[in-house]
Tab-separated table of C-alpha atoms in Angstrom:
chain	number	residue	atom	x	y	z
A	22	MET	CA	0.000	0.000	0.000
A	23	LYS	CA	1.414	3.321	-0.998
A	24	ILE	CA	1.188	6.000	1.703
A	25	LYS	CA	0.365	9.453	0.415
A	26	LYS	CA	2.576	12.188	1.832
A	27	TYR	CA	1.366	15.726	2.565
A	28	SER	CA	3.556	18.692	3.235
A	29	PRO	CA	3.414	20.160	6.760
A	30	LEU	CA	2.197	23.512	5.392
A	31	LEU	CA	-0.722	21.833	3.617
A	32	ILE	CA	-1.689	19.997	6.826
A	33	LEU	CA	-1.557	23.303	8.806
A	34	ALA	CA	-3.654	25.091	6.206
A	35	SER	CA	-6.217	22.274	6.345
A	36	VAL	CA	-6.412	22.478	10.164
A	37	LEU	CA	-6.802	26.256	10.094
A	38	ALA	CA	-9.530	26.036	7.484
A	39	SER	CA	-11.436	23.340	9.333
A	40	SER	CA	-11.344	25.271	12.601
A	41	ASN	CA	-12.338	28.574	10.973
A	42	LEU	CA	-9.141	30.188	12.207
A	43	VAL	CA	-7.707	32.987	10.115
A	44	PHE	CA	-4.011	33.676	10.125
A	45	ALA	CA	-3.179	37.288	10.907
A	46	TRP	CA	-0.069	39.334	11.393
A	47	SER	CA	0.299	41.513	14.486
A	48	THR	CA	0.136	44.525	12.234
A	49	ASP	CA	-3.378	43.516	11.115
A	50	PHE	CA	-4.635	44.480	14.604
A	51	MET	CA	-2.583	47.629	14.882
A	52	PRO	CA	-4.268	51.051	14.526
A	53	SER	CA	-3.318	52.964	11.391
A	54	SER	CA	-2.387	56.216	13.147
A	55	ILE	CA	-1.151	57.358	16.505
A	56	GLU	CA	-4.383	59.377	16.884
A	57	GLU	CA	-6.456	56.208	16.418
A	58	TYR	CA	-4.108	54.375	18.779
A	59	ASN	CA	-4.535	57.003	21.520
A	60	THR	CA	-8.300	57.045	21.100
A	61	GLU	CA	-8.605	53.264	21.349
A	62	ARG	CA	-6.174	53.150	24.276
A	63	LYS	CA	-8.241	55.700	26.187
A	64	GLN	CA	-11.429	53.747	25.509
A	65	LEU	CA	-9.785	50.479	26.551
A	66	LEU	CA	-8.572	51.821	29.896
A	67	ASN	CA	-11.633	53.891	30.654
A	68	GLU	CA	-13.903	51.730	32.798
A	69	ASN	CA	-16.970	53.954	32.507
A	70	SER	CA	-18.943	55.410	29.664
A	71	ILE	CA	-18.682	59.016	30.784
A	72	THR	CA	-17.200	61.473	28.316
A	73	LEU	CA	-15.932	64.690	29.835
A	74	SER	CA	-16.809	68.051	28.368
A	75	PRO	CA	-13.999	70.488	27.429
A	76	LYS	CA	-14.473	72.316	30.734
A	77	GLU	CA	-14.493	69.036	32.647
A	78	GLU	CA	-11.241	68.066	30.927
A	79	ILE	CA	-9.697	71.270	32.264
A	80	VAL	CA	-10.953	70.451	35.761
A	81	ASN	CA	-9.718	66.877	35.404
A	82	GLN	CA	-6.227	68.138	34.663
A	83	LYS	CA	-6.431	70.338	37.742
A	84	LEU	CA	-7.515	67.275	39.738
A	85	GLN	CA	-4.523	65.300	38.441
A	86	ASN	CA	-2.153	68.057	39.550
A	87	LEU	CA	-3.732	68.245	43.004
A	88	LYS	CA	-3.625	64.464	43.284
A	89	ALA	CA	0.051	64.309	42.341
A	90	GLU	CA	0.873	66.872	45.011
A	91	ALA	CA	-1.173	65.106	47.718
A	92	GLN	CA	0.298	61.693	46.857
A	93	LYS	CA	3.729	62.883	47.982
A	94	ASN	CA	2.545	62.652	51.596
A	95	TYR	CA	0.002	59.835	51.354
A	96	ASN	CA	0.782	56.147	51.770
A	97	PRO	CA	-2.221	53.871	51.052
A	98	SER	CA	-0.539	50.968	52.856
A	99	ARG	CA	-0.628	52.864	56.153
A	100	PRO	CA	-3.861	53.141	58.215
A	101	PHE	CA	-5.889	56.222	57.404
A	102	TYR	CA	-5.675	57.359	61.030
A	103	GLU	CA	-2.002	58.091	60.418
A	104	HIS	CA	-3.128	60.752	57.945
A	105	VAL	CA	-6.167	62.002	59.878
A	106	ASN	CA	-6.158	61.979	63.697
A	107	PRO	CA	-6.673	64.334	66.678
A	108	LYS	CA	-3.044	65.458	66.514
A	109	ASP	CA	-2.947	66.297	62.818
A	110	ASP	CA	-5.404	66.263	59.903
A	111	LYS	CA	-3.020	66.013	56.970
A	112	ALA	CA	-5.828	65.477	54.466
A	113	TYR	CA	-7.698	68.665	55.355
A	114	LYS	CA	-4.581	70.738	54.743
A	115	THR	CA	-4.288	69.670	51.110
A	116	ASP	CA	-5.682	71.508	48.105
A	117	LEU	CA	-7.060	68.176	46.875
A	118	PHE	CA	-9.274	67.872	49.940
A	119	ARG	CA	-10.589	71.408	49.508
A	120	PHE	CA	-11.376	70.588	45.883
A	121	LEU	CA	-13.338	67.494	46.966
A	122	LEU	CA	-15.084	69.368	49.772
A	123	LYS	CA	-16.513	71.843	47.247
A	124	MET	CA	-17.595	69.085	44.887
A	125	PRO	CA	-21.313	68.053	44.959
A	126	LYS	CA	-21.319	64.346	45.784
A	127	GLY	CA	-24.895	63.268	45.204
A	128	ALA	CA	-25.922	60.711	47.829
A	129	ASN	CA	-24.120	59.124	50.764
A	130	LEU	CA	-25.942	55.783	50.722
A	131	HIS	CA	-24.279	53.869	53.560
A	132	THR	CA	-24.081	55.384	57.047
A	133	HIS	CA	-25.069	54.279	60.533
A	134	SER	CA	-27.107	56.364	62.919
A	135	SER	CA	-25.059	56.322	66.113
A	136	SER	CA	-21.738	57.067	64.389
A	137	LEU	CA	-22.914	59.670	61.914
A	138	LEU	CA	-21.692	62.762	63.776
A	139	SER	CA	-17.962	63.427	63.747
A	140	VAL	CA	-16.183	62.753	67.032
A	141	GLU	CA	-15.275	66.454	67.262
A	142	GLY	CA	-18.951	67.299	66.906
A	143	LEU	CA	-19.839	64.762	69.606
A	144	PHE	CA	-17.243	66.198	71.979
A	145	ASN	CA	-18.561	69.732	71.449
A	146	LEU	CA	-22.129	68.537	72.030
A	147	CYS	CA	-21.135	66.872	75.304
A	148	GLU	CA	-19.183	69.935	76.404
A	149	ARG	CA	-22.206	72.208	75.934
A	150	SER	CA	-24.591	69.934	77.828
A	151	ASN	CA	-24.967	70.094	81.608
A	152	ASN	CA	-26.635	66.681	81.634
A	153	ILE	CA	-23.875	64.487	80.222
A	154	CYS	CA	-21.493	62.707	82.558
A	155	ILE	CA	-18.329	60.835	81.696
A	156	TYR	CA	-16.617	57.965	83.472
A	157	ILE	CA	-12.998	58.839	84.156
A	158	TYR	CA	-11.503	56.696	86.854
A	159	LYS	CA	-10.234	53.239	85.986
A	160	ASN	CA	-10.983	51.637	89.361
A	161	ASN	CA	-14.054	49.801	88.020
A	162	LYS	CA	-13.071	47.524	85.142
A	163	ASP	CA	-16.713	46.789	84.280
A	164	ILE	CA	-17.248	50.319	82.996
A	165	PRO	CA	-15.352	51.331	79.846
A	166	PHE	CA	-13.058	54.326	80.196
A	167	CYS	CA	-14.758	57.507	78.897
A	168	GLU	CA	-18.253	55.999	78.806
A	169	LEU	CA	-21.046	58.584	78.663
A	170	ARG	CA	-24.198	58.733	80.776
A	171	VAL	CA	-27.131	61.156	80.794
A	172	LYS	CA	-28.618	62.601	83.976
A	173	GLY	CA	-32.297	61.847	84.314
A	174	TYR	CA	-32.163	58.968	81.842
A	175	ASP	CA	-29.407	56.797	83.385
A	176	GLU	CA	-28.532	55.578	86.803
A	177	ILE	CA	-25.371	57.550	87.519
A	178	THR	CA	-22.875	55.451	89.467
A	179	ASP	CA	-19.658	56.315	91.283
A	180	GLY	CA	-16.801	57.445	89.098
A	181	PHE	CA	-18.830	59.690	86.768
A	182	LEU	CA	-18.091	63.404	86.504
A	183	ASN	CA	-19.798	66.211	84.636
A	184	PHE	CA	-18.428	65.982	81.124
A	185	SER	CA	-16.699	69.360	81.090
A	186	ASP	CA	-14.893	68.603	84.376
A	187	GLY	CA	-13.842	65.143	83.197
A	188	ALA	CA	-12.657	66.404	79.833
A	189	LYS	CA	-10.509	69.055	81.499
A	190	LEU	CA	-9.063	66.426	83.788
A	191	ILE	CA	-7.758	64.103	81.088
A	192	GLY	CA	-7.710	66.399	78.050
A	193	ARG	CA	-9.730	66.746	74.866
A	194	GLU	CA	-7.385	64.657	72.723
A	195	ASN	CA	-7.358	61.768	75.213
A	196	VAL	CA	-11.159	61.666	75.379
A	197	ILE	CA	-11.461	61.678	71.581
A	198	ASN	CA	-8.861	58.925	71.255
A	199	GLU	CA	-11.019	56.770	73.548
A	200	TRP	CA	-13.945	57.004	71.099
A	201	ILE	CA	-12.255	56.169	67.794
A	202	ASN	CA	-10.429	53.275	66.146
A	203	GLY	CA	-6.924	54.665	66.071
A	204	GLU	CA	-3.233	54.120	66.602
A	205	ARG	CA	-3.552	53.556	70.350
A	206	GLU	CA	-5.533	50.358	69.636
A	207	GLU	CA	-3.084	48.793	67.174
A	208	GLY	CA	-2.676	45.077	67.754
A	209	ARG	CA	-6.237	44.580	68.988
A	210	ASN	CA	-9.108	43.109	66.993
A	211	PRO	CA	-10.452	46.161	65.088
A	212	TRP	CA	-14.072	45.007	65.438
A	213	GLU	CA	-13.639	44.520	69.181
A	214	VAL	CA	-12.433	48.113	69.490
A	215	PHE	CA	-15.208	49.260	67.168
A	216	GLU	CA	-17.990	47.668	69.230
A	217	GLU	CA	-16.417	48.856	72.482
A	218	ASN	CA	-16.328	52.432	71.216
A	219	PHE	CA	-20.009	52.238	70.254
A	220	SER	CA	-20.808	51.089	73.773
A	221	LYS	CA	-19.054	54.142	75.231
A	222	ILE	CA	-21.341	56.640	73.522
A	223	ARG	CA	-24.631	54.822	72.870
A	224	LYS	CA	-26.299	55.715	76.159
A	225	ILE	CA	-26.553	59.388	75.257
A	226	PHE	CA	-29.297	58.453	72.784
A	227	LYS	CA	-31.592	57.685	75.724
A	228	SER	CA	-32.152	61.420	76.015
A	229	PRO	CA	-34.512	62.669	73.273
A	230	GLU	CA	-33.145	66.198	73.614
A	231	ILE	CA	-29.558	65.077	73.073
A	232	PHE	CA	-30.735	62.688	70.352
A	233	LYS	CA	-32.254	65.657	68.510
A	234	GLU	CA	-29.181	67.867	68.829
A	235	TYR	CA	-26.898	65.007	67.773
A	236	TYR	CA	-28.776	64.596	64.480
A	237	THR	CA	-29.125	68.318	63.921
A	238	LEU	CA	-25.344	68.556	64.014
A	239	ALA	CA	-24.842	65.354	61.990
A	240	PHE	CA	-27.217	66.426	59.210
A	241	SER	CA	-25.552	69.836	59.076
A	242	GLU	CA	-22.120	68.223	58.689
A	243	GLN	CA	-23.304	66.032	55.821
A	244	ALA	CA	-25.035	68.912	54.042
A	245	TYR	CA	-22.022	71.205	54.531
A	246	ASP	CA	-19.887	68.459	52.978
A	247	ASN	CA	-21.918	68.926	49.767
A	248	THR	CA	-23.925	65.721	50.053
A	249	GLN	CA	-27.400	66.229	48.616
A	250	ARG	CA	-28.936	63.015	50.003
A	251	LEU	CA	-28.151	60.983	53.128
A	252	GLU	CA	-29.380	57.418	53.690
A	253	ILE	CA	-28.964	56.038	57.213
A	254	ARG	CA	-29.201	52.588	58.757
A	255	ILE	CA	-30.915	53.167	62.077
A	256	VAL	CA	-31.236	50.233	64.479
A	257	SER	CA	-34.628	49.466	65.939
A	258	SER	CA	-33.568	50.394	69.501
A	259	ASP	CA	-32.833	53.950	68.324
A	260	ALA	CA	-36.155	54.195	66.487
A	261	GLU	CA	-38.516	53.995	69.433
A	262	GLY	CA	-40.684	56.460	71.324
A	263	GLN	CA	-39.777	60.116	71.175
A	264	ASN	CA	-36.544	59.493	69.301
A	265	LEU	CA	-38.147	59.324	65.867
A	266	LYS	CA	-40.099	62.498	66.488
A	267	MET	CA	-36.864	64.216	67.529
A	268	PHE	CA	-35.084	62.729	64.508
A	269	GLN	CA	-37.644	64.243	62.154
A	270	GLU	CA	-37.574	67.566	63.973
A	271	ALA	CA	-33.776	67.688	63.632
A	272	TYR	CA	-34.044	66.921	59.921
A	273	ASN	CA	-36.744	69.536	59.359
A	274	TYR	CA	-34.755	72.138	61.294
A	275	VAL	CA	-31.656	71.667	59.138
A	276	LYS	CA	-33.727	71.530	55.953
A	277	ASN	CA	-35.856	74.585	56.732
A	278	ASN	CA	-33.132	76.806	58.169
A	279	TYR	CA	-29.904	75.913	56.392
A	280	HIS	CA	-30.035	73.356	53.593
A	281	ASP	CA	-33.473	73.339	51.981
A	282	GLU	CA	-32.486	70.881	49.210
A	283	PHE	CA	-30.910	68.307	51.553
A	284	THR	CA	-32.890	65.065	51.938
A	285	VAL	CA	-32.688	62.051	54.254
A	286	LYS	CA	-33.929	58.455	54.033
A	287	ILE	CA	-33.895	55.761	56.727
A	288	ILE	CA	-33.176	52.042	56.368
A	289	PHE	CA	-34.663	50.297	59.408
A	290	SER	CA	-32.241	47.708	60.795
A	291	ASP	CA	-31.770	44.858	63.230
A	292	THR	CA	-28.612	42.875	63.993
A	293	LYS	CA	-27.390	39.614	62.512
A	294	THR	CA	-27.263	38.111	66.009
A	295	ILE	CA	-31.010	37.550	66.406
A	296	ALA	CA	-30.599	33.804	66.894
A	297	LYS	CA	-33.617	33.460	69.177
A	298	LYS	CA	-36.967	33.444	67.396
A	299	PRO	CA	-35.658	34.820	64.072
A	300	LEU	CA	-39.055	34.485	62.376
A	301	GLU	CA	-40.747	36.659	64.975
A	302	ARG	CA	-37.896	39.160	64.856
A	303	ILE	CA	-37.940	39.371	61.053
A	304	ASP	CA	-41.731	39.661	61.006
A	305	GLY	CA	-41.548	42.364	63.651
A	306	LEU	CA	-38.862	44.224	61.730
A	307	ILE	CA	-40.912	44.164	58.520
A	308	ASP	CA	-44.178	45.121	60.222
A	309	ARG	CA	-42.525	47.961	62.121
A	310	GLU	CA	-40.855	49.311	58.979
A	311	ILE	CA	-44.153	49.258	57.066
A	312	ASP	CA	-45.813	51.054	59.990
A	313	LEU	CA	-43.039	53.672	60.120
A	314	GLN	CA	-43.362	54.294	56.375
A	315	ASN	CA	-46.985	55.235	56.952
A	316	LYS	CA	-46.327	57.392	60.023
A	317	PHE	CA	-43.208	59.325	59.039
A	318	LYS	CA	-43.090	61.260	55.802
A	319	ASP	CA	-40.846	63.811	54.177
A	320	GLY	CA	-43.585	65.908	52.661
A	321	GLN	CA	-45.523	63.424	50.521
A	322	ASN	CA	-42.629	60.944	50.362
A	323	ASN	CA	-41.640	58.082	52.641
A	324	LEU	CA	-38.876	58.774	55.123
A	325	PHE	CA	-38.354	55.028	55.730
A	326	ILE	CA	-37.440	53.080	52.602
A	327	GLY	CA	-36.356	49.561	53.570
A	328	ILE	CA	-34.709	47.002	55.839
A	329	ASP	CA	-31.203	45.765	56.609
A	330	LEU	CA	-29.417	43.406	59.022
A	331	VAL	CA	-26.204	44.877	60.442
A	332	GLY	CA	-23.193	43.855	62.512
A	333	GLU	CA	-19.952	41.966	61.996
A	334	GLU	CA	-20.616	39.295	59.385
A	335	ASP	CA	-18.078	36.743	60.505
A	336	THR	CA	-19.408	36.560	64.070
A	337	GLY	CA	-23.116	37.052	63.390
A	338	GLN	CA	-25.562	34.685	61.731
A	339	PRO	CA	-25.149	34.251	57.958
A	340	LEU	CA	-27.826	35.785	55.751
A	341	LYS	CA	-28.977	32.370	54.584
A	342	ASP	CA	-30.355	31.758	58.108
A	343	PHE	CA	-32.899	34.506	57.500
A	344	ALA	CA	-33.825	33.639	53.913
A	345	GLU	CA	-36.737	31.380	54.863
A	346	HIS	CA	-38.229	34.070	57.105
A	347	PHE	CA	-37.977	36.809	54.469
A	348	ILE	CA	-39.552	34.483	51.886
A	349	LYS	CA	-42.401	33.570	54.256
A	350	ALA	CA	-43.090	37.259	54.819
A	351	LYS	CA	-43.189	37.794	51.047
A	352	ASN	CA	-45.584	34.862	50.579
A	353	ASN	CA	-47.789	36.317	53.302
A	354	GLY	CA	-48.267	39.373	51.106
A	355	LYS	CA	-45.873	41.770	52.816
A	356	LYS	CA	-44.225	44.296	50.513
A	357	TYR	CA	-40.824	45.595	51.549
A	358	ASP	CA	-37.390	46.501	50.145
A	359	LEU	CA	-34.048	45.128	51.322
A	360	TYR	CA	-30.715	46.980	51.430
A	361	LEU	CA	-28.519	44.236	52.861
A	362	HIS	CA	-24.974	44.234	54.176
A	363	ALA	CA	-23.071	41.379	52.522
A	364	GLY	CA	-19.504	40.405	51.664
A	365	GLU	CA	-17.842	42.450	54.410
A	366	SER	CA	-15.341	39.661	55.000
A	367	VAL	CA	-12.039	38.186	53.884
A	368	LYS	CA	-12.923	34.634	54.943
A	369	PRO	CA	-13.185	32.180	52.020
A	370	GLU	CA	-16.274	30.524	53.513
A	371	ASN	CA	-18.260	33.762	53.580
A	372	ASN	CA	-20.728	33.616	50.675
A	373	SER	CA	-23.443	35.966	51.899
A	374	LEU	CA	-23.358	37.874	48.597
A	375	ALA	CA	-25.279	34.990	47.025
A	376	ASP	CA	-28.009	35.378	49.656
A	377	ALA	CA	-28.205	39.164	49.274
A	378	TYR	CA	-28.629	38.727	45.514
A	379	LEU	CA	-31.223	35.946	45.787
A	380	LEU	CA	-33.237	37.906	48.348
A	381	GLY	CA	-33.499	40.801	45.891
A	382	SER	CA	-31.436	43.346	47.809
A	383	LEU	CA	-31.635	46.642	45.903
A	384	ARG	CA	-28.103	47.565	46.973
A	385	ILE	CA	-25.347	45.667	48.736
A	386	GLY	CA	-23.538	47.172	51.699
A	387	HIS	CA	-19.748	46.792	51.269
A	388	GLY	CA	-19.626	43.769	48.906
A	389	PHE	CA	-15.921	43.624	49.720
A	390	ASN	CA	-15.331	39.971	48.795
A	391	LEU	CA	-17.105	40.102	45.429
A	392	TYR	CA	-13.755	39.196	43.838
A	393	ARG	CA	-14.344	35.597	44.992
A	394	PHE	CA	-17.608	35.327	43.035
A	395	PRO	CA	-17.305	36.293	39.332
A	396	GLU	CA	-20.721	34.782	38.544
A	397	ILE	CA	-22.369	36.943	41.197
A	398	ALA	CA	-20.524	39.968	39.795
A	399	LYS	CA	-22.122	39.236	36.395
A	400	LYS	CA	-25.542	39.031	38.040
A	401	LEU	CA	-25.035	42.377	39.791
A	402	ILE	CA	-24.157	43.977	36.451
A	403	GLU	CA	-27.181	42.392	34.737
A	404	ARG	CA	-29.600	43.504	37.447
A	405	ASN	CA	-27.817	46.837	37.956
A	406	ILE	CA	-27.265	46.300	41.690
A	407	VAL	CA	-24.802	48.750	43.184
A	408	ILE	CA	-22.268	47.948	45.889
A	409	GLU	CA	-21.740	50.566	48.584
A	410	VAL	CA	-17.973	50.744	49.043
A	411	CYS	CA	-16.649	52.354	52.239
A	412	PRO	CA	-12.867	52.722	51.705
A	413	ILE	CA	-11.776	54.107	55.084
A	414	SER	CA	-14.005	51.715	57.011
A	415	ASN	CA	-12.689	48.736	55.032
A	416	GLN	CA	-9.110	49.711	55.794
A	417	ILE	CA	-9.475	50.530	59.492
A	418	LEU	CA	-11.559	47.422	60.196
A	419	GLY	CA	-8.855	45.277	58.621
A	420	TYR	CA	-10.356	44.188	55.297
A	421	ALA	CA	-7.985	46.206	53.092
A	422	PRO	CA	-4.830	47.103	55.069
A	423	ASP	CA	-3.277	48.450	51.862
A	424	LEU	CA	-6.009	50.572	50.327
A	425	SER	CA	-4.321	50.552	46.914
A	426	LYS	CA	-5.079	46.806	46.774
A	427	HIS	CA	-8.774	47.221	47.533
A	428	HIS	CA	-10.756	45.247	44.942
A	429	ALA	CA	-13.221	48.065	44.265
A	430	ARG	CA	-10.995	49.297	41.459
A	431	GLU	CA	-11.387	45.903	39.765
A	432	TYR	CA	-15.156	46.003	40.233
A	433	ILE	CA	-15.308	49.398	38.552
A	434	LYS	CA	-13.279	48.163	35.585
A	435	ALA	CA	-15.509	45.083	35.292
A	436	GLY	CA	-18.601	47.278	35.037
A	437	VAL	CA	-20.062	46.593	38.487
A	438	PRO	CA	-21.968	49.690	39.692
A	439	VAL	CA	-20.087	51.224	42.643
A	440	VAL	CA	-20.736	54.141	44.993
A	441	LEU	CA	-18.551	55.573	47.734
A	442	ALA	CA	-19.954	55.899	51.254
A	443	SER	CA	-18.638	56.848	54.698
A	444	ASP	CA	-20.086	54.072	56.923
A	445	ASP	CA	-19.118	55.315	60.429
A	446	PRO	CA	-17.301	58.666	60.236
A	447	GLY	CA	-17.675	59.211	63.994
A	448	MET	CA	-15.547	56.132	64.665
A	449	PHE	CA	-12.804	56.987	62.174
A	450	TYR	CA	-12.153	60.664	62.986
A	451	THR	CA	-13.617	61.770	59.666
A	452	LYS	CA	-16.578	63.915	58.724
A	453	GLY	CA	-19.074	63.725	55.852
A	454	LEU	CA	-17.993	61.915	52.675
A	455	SER	CA	-15.047	63.996	51.432
A	456	TYR	CA	-12.467	61.938	53.325
A	457	ASP	CA	-13.562	58.715	51.616
A	458	PHE	CA	-13.335	60.411	48.225
A	459	TYR	CA	-9.891	61.685	49.205
A	460	ALA	CA	-8.662	58.205	50.179
A	461	ALA	CA	-10.131	56.589	47.050
A	462	VAL	CA	-8.812	59.222	44.628
A	463	LEU	CA	-5.271	58.804	45.957
A	464	ALA	CA	-5.235	55.038	46.531
A	465	TRP	CA	-7.011	54.099	43.279
A	466	ASP	CA	-5.631	56.858	41.022
A	467	LEU	CA	-9.096	58.098	40.074
A	468	ASN	CA	-9.893	60.770	37.510
A	469	LEU	CA	-12.855	63.130	37.197
A	470	ALA	CA	-14.834	60.674	35.053
A	471	ASP	CA	-14.528	58.059	37.825
A	472	ILE	CA	-15.693	60.542	40.427
A	473	LYS	CA	-18.591	61.729	38.304
A	474	GLN	CA	-19.674	58.118	37.755
A	475	PHE	CA	-19.731	57.538	41.532
A	476	CYS	CA	-21.965	60.583	41.987
A	477	ILE	CA	-24.366	59.573	39.210
A	478	ASN	CA	-24.512	55.994	40.521
A	479	SER	CA	-25.361	57.282	43.991
A	480	ILE	CA	-28.321	59.213	42.617
A	481	ASN	CA	-29.558	56.449	40.320
A	482	HIS	CA	-29.488	53.947	43.198
A	483	SER	CA	-30.867	56.181	45.922
A	484	GLY	CA	-34.042	55.120	47.696
A	485	GLY	CA	-37.488	56.588	47.190
A	486	THR	CA	-39.544	57.182	44.078
A	487	GLY	CA	-38.419	57.798	40.506
A	488	GLU	CA	-39.692	61.351	40.836
A	489	GLU	CA	-37.462	61.886	43.875
A	490	ARG	CA	-34.441	60.530	42.020
A	491	GLN	CA	-35.106	62.793	39.056
A	492	LYS	CA	-35.360	65.815	41.353
A	493	LEU	CA	-32.132	64.783	43.067
A	494	LYS	CA	-30.414	64.326	39.705
A	495	THR	CA	-31.468	67.779	38.517
A	496	LEU	CA	-30.274	69.333	41.779
A	497	TRP	CA	-26.916	67.567	41.599
A	498	GLN	CA	-26.407	68.372	37.897
A	499	ASN	CA	-26.960	72.092	38.517
A	500	LYS	CA	-24.500	72.052	41.397
A	501	TRP	CA	-22.011	70.004	39.358
A	502	ASP	CA	-22.181	72.439	36.425
A	503	ASN	CA	-21.563	75.376	38.782
A	504	PHE	CA	-18.642	73.516	40.368
A	505	ILE	CA	-17.083	72.777	36.952
A	506	ASN	CA	-17.542	76.389	35.824
A	507	GLU	CA	-15.844	77.640	38.986
A	508	MET	CA	-12.986	75.142	38.883
A	509	SER	CA	-12.297	75.572	35.156
A	510	GLU	CA	-11.622	79.288	35.403
């Protein structure tokens, strides 16, 4: 039998033809001009669809210059409290921070009620009040150092002094350091410090009068920071009795007297540690939120917009434990919206993002470990679910020790909707939202298009009605245009 021989080139051509592959030179893919090359390169590296106007391009160049100057003294691998602390606020001194402070930010969609006011604001509030006492002496280990109490609403025990006397005794800076996650607590579990610091201040909320002044100051700080909308997780224990009336009065006072276009929404929350009778607790949470929607309005619009479960994920119950109870409530005809915390973890076994998605959460708080779940990331893009990224919180609580390696930058490039939020500014010695923008701009090398996309995302994913979002968008756009006109001169 005579064997027919084929040349190697003929065999290769046959294989290429049969597999529909087409041979191409590298130059076949190369742009024909440097102008085309630069255009395609810009499109390839630009993770959002925003095109800047000529004036915005001028402002973007100014931003790049300010960023380059600020980066000389900023190290994203060091904790943010090394840059911003009671001894020195390095961020505030920069021209970049002042640029960001003036910038209209849209909505701050992820904050918590009892850490909304800056620690400086809290100190000043305590100093003005004759009713607040502070524990100073360390002879009783059961009482945290610098814990606050309120006369008339707390049993005052030995060791408490009037706040002003106690503060003079140990010094303003020492008191403030006791209330924040900072350098003095290095080496301890960040969440342990975090929860301990909450416990030191929480009892002041027993006083409706102090509760009202706290939120008056907190709302003013957010509005002054050029945030047009604030959305707060408020735990059920802080949303009882007179507190909600005082909350609304504080909001109305700020809105009517100082910032008439500033709006607030509330996400009613419970903790992830409700192991006992979870069905009753979930039912109660849903029923109470529906009731509060009907009772508390901002004009004609709901003040309460939805439900969340809060707390440290890796020590609380996983979201899947509550899925059955949320589904039962749905099947019983209850209508409610979820804005769930999920993915605030570095543990491989944490997969709560799947539960947040399946339960229909409209937004996802933190979503830090989304990098472990590419299929979920695709689903978030398809359903247009935004993740609320809190850069400073993620770093100080130990999830992203080097902020330049935070995965949010990857999420942005992949097309996942992202917003920036401040989480707990009162615990991190920050104020408003400008500090989180500052940290993100420097650590992630952001440009003006990135920033603008964050702002637009925050508006598009804010709670409330479509009419409210459109009004918010118009307000922000007018402020943005004025900001660009001013900065481009």
